[in-house]
Tab-separated table of C-alpha atoms in Angstrom:
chain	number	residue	atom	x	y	z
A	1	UNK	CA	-27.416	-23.049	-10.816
A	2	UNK	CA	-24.860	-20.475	-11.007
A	3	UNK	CA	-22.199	-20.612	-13.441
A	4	UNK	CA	-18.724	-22.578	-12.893
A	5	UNK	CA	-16.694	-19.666	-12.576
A	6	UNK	CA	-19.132	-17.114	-10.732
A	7	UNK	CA	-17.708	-14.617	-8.464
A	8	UNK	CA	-13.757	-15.553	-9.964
A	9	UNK	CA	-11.599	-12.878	-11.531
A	10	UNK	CA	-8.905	-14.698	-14.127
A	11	UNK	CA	-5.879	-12.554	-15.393
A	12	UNK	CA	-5.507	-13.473	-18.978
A	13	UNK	CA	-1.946	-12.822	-20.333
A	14	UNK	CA	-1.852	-13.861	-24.211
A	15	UNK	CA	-1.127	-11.493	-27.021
A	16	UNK	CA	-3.954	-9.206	-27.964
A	17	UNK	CA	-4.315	-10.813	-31.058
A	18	UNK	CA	-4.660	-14.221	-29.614
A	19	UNK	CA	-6.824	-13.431	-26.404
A	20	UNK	CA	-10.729	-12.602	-27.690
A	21	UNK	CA	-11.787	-16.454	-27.541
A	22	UNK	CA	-10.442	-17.247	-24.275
A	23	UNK	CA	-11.459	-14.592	-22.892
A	24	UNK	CA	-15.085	-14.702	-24.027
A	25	UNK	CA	-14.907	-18.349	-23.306
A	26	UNK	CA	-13.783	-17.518	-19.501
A	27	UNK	CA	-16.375	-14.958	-19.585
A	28	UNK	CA	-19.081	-16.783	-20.724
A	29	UNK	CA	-18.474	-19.334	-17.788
A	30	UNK	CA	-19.275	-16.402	-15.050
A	31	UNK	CA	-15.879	-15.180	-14.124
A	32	UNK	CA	-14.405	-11.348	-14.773
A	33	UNK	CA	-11.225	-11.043	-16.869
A	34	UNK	CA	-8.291	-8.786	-16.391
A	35	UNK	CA	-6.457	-8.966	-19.995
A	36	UNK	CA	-2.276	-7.780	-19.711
A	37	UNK	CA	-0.842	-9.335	-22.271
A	38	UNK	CA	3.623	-10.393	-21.792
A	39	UNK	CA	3.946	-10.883	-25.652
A	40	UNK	CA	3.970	-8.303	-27.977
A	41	UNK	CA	3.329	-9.199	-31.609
A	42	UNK	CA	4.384	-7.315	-34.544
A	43	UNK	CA	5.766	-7.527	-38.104
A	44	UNK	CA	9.043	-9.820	-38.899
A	45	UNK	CA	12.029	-6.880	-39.457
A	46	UNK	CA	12.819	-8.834	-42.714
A	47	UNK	CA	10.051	-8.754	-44.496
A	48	UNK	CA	11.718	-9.945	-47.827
A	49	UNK	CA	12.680	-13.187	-46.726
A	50	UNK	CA	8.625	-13.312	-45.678
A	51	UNK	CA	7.465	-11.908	-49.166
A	52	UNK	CA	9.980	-14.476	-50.629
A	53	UNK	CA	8.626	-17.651	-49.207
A	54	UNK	CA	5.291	-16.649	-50.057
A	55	UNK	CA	6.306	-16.343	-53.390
A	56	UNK	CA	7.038	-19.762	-53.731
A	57	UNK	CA	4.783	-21.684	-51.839
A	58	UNK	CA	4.521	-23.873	-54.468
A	59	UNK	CA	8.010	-25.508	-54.523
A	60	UNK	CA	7.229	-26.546	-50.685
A	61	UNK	CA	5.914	-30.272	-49.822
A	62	UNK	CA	4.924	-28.992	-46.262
A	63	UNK	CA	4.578	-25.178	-44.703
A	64	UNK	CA	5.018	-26.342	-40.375
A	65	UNK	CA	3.145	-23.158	-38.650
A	66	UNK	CA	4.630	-22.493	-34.813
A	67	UNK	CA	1.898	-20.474	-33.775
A	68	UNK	CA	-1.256	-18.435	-34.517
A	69	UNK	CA	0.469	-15.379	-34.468
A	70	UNK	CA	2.857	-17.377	-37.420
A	71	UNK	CA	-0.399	-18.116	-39.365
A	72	UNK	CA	-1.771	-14.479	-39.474
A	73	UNK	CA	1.699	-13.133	-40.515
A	74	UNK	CA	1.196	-15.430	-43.439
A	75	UNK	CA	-1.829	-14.907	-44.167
A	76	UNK	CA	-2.229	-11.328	-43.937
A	77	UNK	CA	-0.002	-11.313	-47.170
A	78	UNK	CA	-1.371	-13.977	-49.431
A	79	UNK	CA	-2.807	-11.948	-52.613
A	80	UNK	CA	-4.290	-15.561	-53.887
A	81	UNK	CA	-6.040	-18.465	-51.459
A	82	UNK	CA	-3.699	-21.317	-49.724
A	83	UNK	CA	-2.440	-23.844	-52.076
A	84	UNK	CA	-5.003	-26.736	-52.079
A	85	UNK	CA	-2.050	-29.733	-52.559
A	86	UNK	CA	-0.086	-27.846	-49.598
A	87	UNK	CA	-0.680	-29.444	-46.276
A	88	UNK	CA	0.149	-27.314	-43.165
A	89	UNK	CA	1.764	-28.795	-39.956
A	90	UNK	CA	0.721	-26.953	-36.621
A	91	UNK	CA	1.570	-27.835	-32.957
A	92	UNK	CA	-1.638	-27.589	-30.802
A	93	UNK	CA	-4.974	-27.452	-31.253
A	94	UNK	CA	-5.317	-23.436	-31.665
A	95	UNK	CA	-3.017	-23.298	-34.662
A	96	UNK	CA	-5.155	-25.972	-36.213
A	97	UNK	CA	-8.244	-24.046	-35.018
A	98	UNK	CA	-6.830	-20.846	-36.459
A	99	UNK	CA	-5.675	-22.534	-39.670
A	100	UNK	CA	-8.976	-24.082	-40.467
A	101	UNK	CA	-10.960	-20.571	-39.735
A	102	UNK	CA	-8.500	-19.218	-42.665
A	103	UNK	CA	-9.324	-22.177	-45.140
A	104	UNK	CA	-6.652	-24.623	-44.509
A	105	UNK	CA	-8.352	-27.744	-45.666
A	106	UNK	CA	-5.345	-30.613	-45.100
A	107	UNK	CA	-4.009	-29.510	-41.240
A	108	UNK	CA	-1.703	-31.830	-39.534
A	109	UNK	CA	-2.014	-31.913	-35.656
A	110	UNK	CA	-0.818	-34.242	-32.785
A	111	UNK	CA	-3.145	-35.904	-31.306
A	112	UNK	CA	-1.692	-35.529	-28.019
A	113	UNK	CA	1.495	-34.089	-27.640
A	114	UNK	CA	1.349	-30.429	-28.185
A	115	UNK	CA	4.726	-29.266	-28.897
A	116	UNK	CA	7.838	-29.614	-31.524
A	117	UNK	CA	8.473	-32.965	-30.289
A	118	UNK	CA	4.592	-34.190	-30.886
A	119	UNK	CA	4.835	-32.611	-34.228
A	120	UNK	CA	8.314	-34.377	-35.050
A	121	UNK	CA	6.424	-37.856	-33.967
A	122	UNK	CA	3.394	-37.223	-36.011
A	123	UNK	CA	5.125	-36.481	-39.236
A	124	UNK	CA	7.598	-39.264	-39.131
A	125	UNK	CA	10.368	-39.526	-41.657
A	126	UNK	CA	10.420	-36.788	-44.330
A	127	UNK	CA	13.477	-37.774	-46.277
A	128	UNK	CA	13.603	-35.688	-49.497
A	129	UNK	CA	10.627	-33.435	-48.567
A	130	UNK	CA	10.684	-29.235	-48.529
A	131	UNK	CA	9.404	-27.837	-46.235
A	132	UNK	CA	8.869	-24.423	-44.953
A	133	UNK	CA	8.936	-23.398	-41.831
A	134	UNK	CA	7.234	-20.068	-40.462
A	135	UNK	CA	7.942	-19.136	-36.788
A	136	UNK	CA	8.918	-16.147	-34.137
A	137	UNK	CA	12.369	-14.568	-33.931
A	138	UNK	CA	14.147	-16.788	-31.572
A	139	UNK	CA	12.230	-19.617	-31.898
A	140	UNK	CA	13.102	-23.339	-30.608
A	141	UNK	CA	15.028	-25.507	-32.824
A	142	UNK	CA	14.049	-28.841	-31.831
A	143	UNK	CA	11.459	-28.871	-34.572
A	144	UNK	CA	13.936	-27.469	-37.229
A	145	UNK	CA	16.929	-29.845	-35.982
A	146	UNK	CA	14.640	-32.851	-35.846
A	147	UNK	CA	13.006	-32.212	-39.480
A	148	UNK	CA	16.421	-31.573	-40.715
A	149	UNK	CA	17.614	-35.003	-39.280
A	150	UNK	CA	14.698	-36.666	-40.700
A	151	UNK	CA	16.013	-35.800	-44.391
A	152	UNK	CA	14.194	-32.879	-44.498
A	153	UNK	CA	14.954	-29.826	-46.908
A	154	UNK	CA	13.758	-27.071	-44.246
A	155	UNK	CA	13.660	-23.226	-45.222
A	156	UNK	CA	13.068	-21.362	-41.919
A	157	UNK	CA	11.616	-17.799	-41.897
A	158	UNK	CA	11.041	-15.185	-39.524
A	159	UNK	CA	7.286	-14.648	-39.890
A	160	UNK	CA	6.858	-11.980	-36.590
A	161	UNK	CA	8.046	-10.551	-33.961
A	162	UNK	CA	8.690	-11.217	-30.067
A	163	UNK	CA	9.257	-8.953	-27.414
A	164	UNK	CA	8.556	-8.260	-23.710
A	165	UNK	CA	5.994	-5.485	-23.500
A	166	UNK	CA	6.475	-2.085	-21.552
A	167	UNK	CA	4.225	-3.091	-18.218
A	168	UNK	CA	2.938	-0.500	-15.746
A	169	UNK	CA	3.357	-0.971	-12.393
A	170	UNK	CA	0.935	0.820	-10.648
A	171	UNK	CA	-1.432	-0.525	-13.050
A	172	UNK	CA	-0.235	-4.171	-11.613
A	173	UNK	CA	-0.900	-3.260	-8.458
A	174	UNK	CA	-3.883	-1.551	-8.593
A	175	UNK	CA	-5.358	-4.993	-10.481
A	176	UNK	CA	-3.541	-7.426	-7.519
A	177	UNK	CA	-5.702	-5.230	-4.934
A	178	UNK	CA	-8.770	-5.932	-7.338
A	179	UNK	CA	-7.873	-9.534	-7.050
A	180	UNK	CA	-6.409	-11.990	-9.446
A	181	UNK	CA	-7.647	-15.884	-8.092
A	182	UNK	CA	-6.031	-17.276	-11.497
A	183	UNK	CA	-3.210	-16.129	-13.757
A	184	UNK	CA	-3.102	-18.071	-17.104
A	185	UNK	CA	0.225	-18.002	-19.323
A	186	UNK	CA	0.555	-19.391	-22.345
A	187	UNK	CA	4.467	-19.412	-23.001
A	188	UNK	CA	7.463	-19.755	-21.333
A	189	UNK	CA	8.242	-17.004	-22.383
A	190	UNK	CA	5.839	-14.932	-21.464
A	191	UNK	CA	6.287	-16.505	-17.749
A	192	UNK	CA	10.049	-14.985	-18.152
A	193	UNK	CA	8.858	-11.568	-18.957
A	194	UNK	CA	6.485	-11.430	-16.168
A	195	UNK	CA	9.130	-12.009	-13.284
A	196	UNK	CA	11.793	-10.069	-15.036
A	197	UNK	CA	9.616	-7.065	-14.998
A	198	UNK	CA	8.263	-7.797	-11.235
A	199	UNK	CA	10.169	-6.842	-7.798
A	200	UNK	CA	10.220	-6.416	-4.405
A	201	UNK	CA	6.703	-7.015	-2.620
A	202	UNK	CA	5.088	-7.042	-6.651
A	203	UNK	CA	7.208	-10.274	-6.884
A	204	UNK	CA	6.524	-11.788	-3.794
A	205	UNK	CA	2.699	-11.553	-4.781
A	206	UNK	CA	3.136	-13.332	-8.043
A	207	UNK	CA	5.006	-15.978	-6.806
A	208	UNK	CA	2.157	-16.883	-4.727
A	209	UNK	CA	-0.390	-16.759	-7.082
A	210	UNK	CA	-2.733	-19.275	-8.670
A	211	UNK	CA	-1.321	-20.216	-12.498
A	212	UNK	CA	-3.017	-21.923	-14.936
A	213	UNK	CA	-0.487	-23.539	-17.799
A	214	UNK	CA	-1.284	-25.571	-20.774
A	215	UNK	CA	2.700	-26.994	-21.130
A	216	UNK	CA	5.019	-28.466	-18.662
A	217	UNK	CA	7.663	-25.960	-19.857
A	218	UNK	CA	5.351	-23.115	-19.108
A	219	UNK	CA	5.370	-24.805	-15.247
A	220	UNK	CA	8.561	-25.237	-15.308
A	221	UNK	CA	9.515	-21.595	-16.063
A	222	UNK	CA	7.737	-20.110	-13.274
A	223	UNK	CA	9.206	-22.476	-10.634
A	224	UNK	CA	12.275	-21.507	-12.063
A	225	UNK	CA	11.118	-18.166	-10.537
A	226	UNK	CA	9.871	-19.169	-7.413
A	227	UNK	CA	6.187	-19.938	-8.287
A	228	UNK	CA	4.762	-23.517	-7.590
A	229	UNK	CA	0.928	-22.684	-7.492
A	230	UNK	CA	0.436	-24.098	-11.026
A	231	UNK	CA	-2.351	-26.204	-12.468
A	232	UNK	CA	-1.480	-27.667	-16.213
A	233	UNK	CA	-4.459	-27.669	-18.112
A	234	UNK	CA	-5.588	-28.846	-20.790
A	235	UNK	CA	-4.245	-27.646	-24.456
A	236	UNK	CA	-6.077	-25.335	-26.417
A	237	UNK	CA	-8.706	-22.362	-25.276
A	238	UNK	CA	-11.612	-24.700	-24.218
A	239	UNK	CA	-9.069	-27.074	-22.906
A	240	UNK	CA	-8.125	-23.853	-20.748
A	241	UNK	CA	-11.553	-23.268	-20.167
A	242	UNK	CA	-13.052	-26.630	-18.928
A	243	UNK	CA	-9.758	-26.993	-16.822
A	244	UNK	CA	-10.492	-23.572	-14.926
A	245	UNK	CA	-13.954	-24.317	-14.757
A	246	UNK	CA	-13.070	-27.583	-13.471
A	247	UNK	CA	-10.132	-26.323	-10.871
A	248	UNK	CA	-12.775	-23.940	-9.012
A	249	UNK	CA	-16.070	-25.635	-9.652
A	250	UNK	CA	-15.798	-29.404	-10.170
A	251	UNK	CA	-19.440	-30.354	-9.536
A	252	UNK	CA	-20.778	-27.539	-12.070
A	253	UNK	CA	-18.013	-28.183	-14.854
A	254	UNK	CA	-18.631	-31.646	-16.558
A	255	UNK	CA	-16.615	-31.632	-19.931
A	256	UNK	CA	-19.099	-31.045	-23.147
């Protein structure tokens, strides 16, 4: 039997630092993988106000984590292990994944709604509690606004950097011509980048490509630039997976 995703080629568009699993998981399921990421990670500018939460971690009740890329900034600092009393508060499952691989022993997840507004539903009221929150520059604010309206004491720090990445265009052509049956992006952000980079007869050809998107408001972005080929997915990178796998082979992809 061949594998689900045999003879596909899937453009994967995540930050470098957050692409080896799905991409090995893609791979592993038959397909070739074209990796160009639309997010560029790198260190907060103010790394002070970084050093200074980390400092005092313990005065926190709660440390809410917007991202992977959030929890490595951390992390990659911490001169001691996590405080064992301090629970951390992630949005989707690959924060949680990500936090438990660095020793995060209390993680709070939803259980279904991946975003701020899951998060802000699973925690409840937190009248009186301190909590730290580590993010992008530029982040949302529901989750902020919402714990802060709860009775929330929230500290907000600038844990990493955004920003579009410098994209070659001949190299985006020459991998269209290769063949892309599958582009996934995983932010809305990223989705923005992609088009504001692309023109012309470029643009035209990622408009009517195949997207794979694990959030409505990653959907919702690229209709916004003429794109409506889009398959929401499951959350997570197996969630991604099994929902490609599913999308081009449903017979030969049963979930696990």
């Amino acid at each position: 039997m061949s594998l689900p995703l045999s003879g596909y080629r899937i453009w994967i568009t995540r930050p470098a630092d957050q692409a080896r699993y799905l991409t090995e998981a893609i791979i592993k399921n038959g397909a070739q993988t074209y990796t160009s990421p639309l997010l560029t990670i790198s260190p907060a500018i103010d790394q002070g106000q970084l050093d200074d939460a980390i400092a005092c971690l313990n005065q926190f009740d709660l440390a809410v984590f917007i991202s992977p890329s959030a929890l490595n900034a951390v992390f990659t600092k911490l001169s001691t292990p996590w405080p064992s009393d301090l629970p951390v508060a992630v949005v989707g499952p690959g924060s949680a994944k990500r936090a438990a691989e660095l020793g995060v022993k209390h993680i709070i997840c939803p259980a279904t709604q991946f975003d701020g507004e899951g998060l802000l539903k699973e925690l409840g009221a937190q009248t009186g509690q301190k909590i730290v929150l580590f993010r992008g520059n530029g982040g949302r604010d529901i989750l902020p606004a919402g714990l802060s309206a709860a009775g929330a004491d929230v500290t907000l720090v600038t844990a990493y950097q955004r920003s579009a990445p410098t994209l070659d265009a001949s190299e985006i052509e020459r991998q269209l011509q290769l063949g892309c049956d599958g582009i996934v992006i995983s932010s809305s952000e990223a989705a923005q980048h992609l088009f504001n980079w692309a023109g012309g007869e470029t643009r035209h050809k990622l408009q009517c490509a195949l997207y794979f998107v694990p959030h409505h408001r990653i959907a919702e972005a690229l209709q916004a630039n003429g794109a409506n080929n889009i398959v929401q997915t499951e959350a997570g990178d197996d969630g991604i997976t099994h929902s490609i796998c599913r999308y081009f082979a449903p017979v030969l992809s049963p979930k696990e």
